[in-house]
Amino acid sequence: QVQLVESGGGLVQPGGSLRLSCAASGSIFSINVMEWFRQAPGKERELVAGLTYDGSTNYADSVKDRFIISYDNAKKTVYLQMNSLKPEDTAVYYCHLQITTYSDLRYADDYWGKGTLVTVSS
């Protein structure tokens, strides 16, 4: 019922920028929580940035003042603007959304994107 499509990953030099996108489609009534996670090789998946329906944001200490999470309701797309990228930002980035669908307005379900690879290297 709900599909998430991520894009925007790639290879970038240290100090560069990338913008990741996560487009949601389907029978969506509301998107309540929007998050970006990342998983580096040999490490556990970690929360990078979060945004709730009321506009509250939170960021991992390692990305504060460099990354910005945002949401375009008309496009149902979540973005992660990544600036001043460092080699340690290299990871597969996943979007995670909590979505209420028209099929059941009582609950919100968790949806994950398939991931997009970001490589920061000179």
Coordinates of C-alpha atoms in Angstrom, one line a residue:
Q1 CA 0.0 0.0 0.0
V2 CA 2.9 2.3 0.7
Q3 CA 6.1 2.6 -1.2
L4 CA 9.2 4.5 -0.3
V5 CA 11.7 5.5 -3.0
E6 CA 15.1 6.9 -1.9
S7 CA 17.5 8.8 -4.1
G8 CA 20.4 11.2 -4.0
G9 CA 23.2 9.1 -2.7
G10 CA 26.6 8.9 -4.4
L11 CA 30.3 9.7 -4.2
V12 CA 31.3 13.2 -2.9
Q13 CA 34.5 14.7 -1.8
P14 CA 35.1 15.7 1.9
G15 CA 33.5 19.1 2.5
G16 CA 30.9 18.6 -0.2
S17 CA 27.2 18.4 0.0
L18 CA 24.4 15.9 -1.0
R19 CA 20.7 16.0 -0.7
L20 CA 18.9 12.7 -0.1
S21 CA 15.2 12.3 -0.9
C22 CA 12.6 9.8 0.3
A23 CA 9.4 9.9 -1.7
A24 CA 6.3 8.2 -0.2
S25 CA 3.4 7.1 -2.3
G26 CA 0.2 5.1 -1.8
S27 CA -2.8 5.3 0.4
I28 CA -1.4 7.8 2.8
F29 CA -3.5 9.7 5.3
S30 CA -0.7 11.2 7.4
I31 CA 3.0 10.9 7.9
N32 CA 3.6 11.2 11.6
V33 CA 7.3 10.6 12.1
M34 CA 10.1 11.0 9.5
E35 CA 13.6 9.8 10.2
W36 CA 16.9 9.1 8.5
F37 CA 19.1 6.3 9.7
R38 CA 22.5 5.2 8.5
Q39 CA 24.6 2.1 8.7
A40 CA 28.3 2.1 8.1
P41 CA 30.2 -1.1 7.3
G42 CA 30.7 -3.1 10.5
K43 CA 28.6 -0.8 12.6
E44 CA 25.0 -0.8 13.9
R45 CA 22.3 1.3 12.3
E46 CA 22.1 4.7 13.9
L47 CA 19.5 7.5 13.9
V48 CA 20.8 10.6 12.1
A49 CA 17.9 12.9 12.1
G50 CA 14.2 13.0 12.9
L51 CA 11.2 15.2 12.2
T52 CA 7.8 14.9 13.7
Y53 CA 4.4 16.1 12.4
D54 CA 4.5 19.1 14.7
G55 CA 7.9 20.3 13.3
S56 CA 10.1 19.0 16.1
T57 CA 13.5 17.9 14.9
N58 CA 16.4 16.0 16.5
Y59 CA 19.9 15.3 15.2
A60 CA 22.7 13.0 16.2
D61 CA 25.5 15.0 17.8
S62 CA 27.8 13.9 15.0
V63 CA 25.7 15.7 12.3
K64 CA 24.4 18.7 14.2
D65 CA 24.9 22.0 12.3
R66 CA 25.8 20.1 9.2
F67 CA 22.6 18.1 8.3
I68 CA 19.0 19.4 7.9
I69 CA 15.9 17.2 7.7
S70 CA 12.8 18.7 6.0
Y71 CA 9.5 17.6 4.5
D72 CA 7.5 18.7 1.5
N73 CA 3.9 17.7 2.2
A74 CA 2.7 18.3 -1.3
K75 CA 5.2 15.9 -2.6
K76 CA 5.2 13.6 0.4
T77 CA 8.9 13.7 0.3
V78 CA 11.4 13.8 3.1
Y79 CA 14.8 15.3 2.5
L80 CA 18.2 15.2 4.2
Q81 CA 20.5 18.0 3.2
M82 CA 24.0 17.0 4.1
N83 CA 26.7 19.7 4.2
S84 CA 30.4 19.7 5.1
L85 CA 30.5 15.9 4.6
K86 CA 33.2 13.9 6.2
P87 CA 34.6 10.5 5.4
E88 CA 33.0 9.2 8.6
D89 CA 29.6 10.0 7.1
T90 CA 30.1 7.2 4.6
A91 CA 27.2 4.8 5.1
V92 CA 24.0 3.4 3.6
Y93 CA 21.3 5.9 4.5
Y94 CA 17.7 4.7 5.1
C95 CA 14.5 6.7 5.5
H96 CA 12.0 5.5 8.1
L97 CA 8.5 6.8 8.2
Q98 CA 5.6 6.2 10.5
I99 CA 2.5 6.4 8.3
T100 CA -1.2 6.2 8.9
T101 CA -3.0 4.9 5.9
Y102 CA -6.6 5.2 4.8
S103 CA -7.1 1.5 5.2
D104 CA -6.8 1.9 9.0
L105 CA -6.9 5.3 10.6
R106 CA -6.4 3.9 14.1
Y107 CA -2.7 3.0 13.7
A108 CA 0.6 4.1 12.2
D109 CA 2.9 1.6 10.7
D110 CA 6.6 1.6 10.1
Y111 CA 8.0 1.8 6.6
W112 CA 11.6 1.6 5.5
G113 CA 13.3 2.6 2.3
K114 CA 15.8 0.2 0.7
G115 CA 18.7 2.5 1.4
T116 CA 21.0 4.7 -0.6
L117 CA 24.8 4.6 -0.4
V118 CA 26.7 7.8 0.4
T119 CA 30.5 7.6 0.0
V120 CA 32.7 10.5 1.2
S121 CA 36.1 10.2 -0.2
S122 CA 38.8 12.1 -2.1

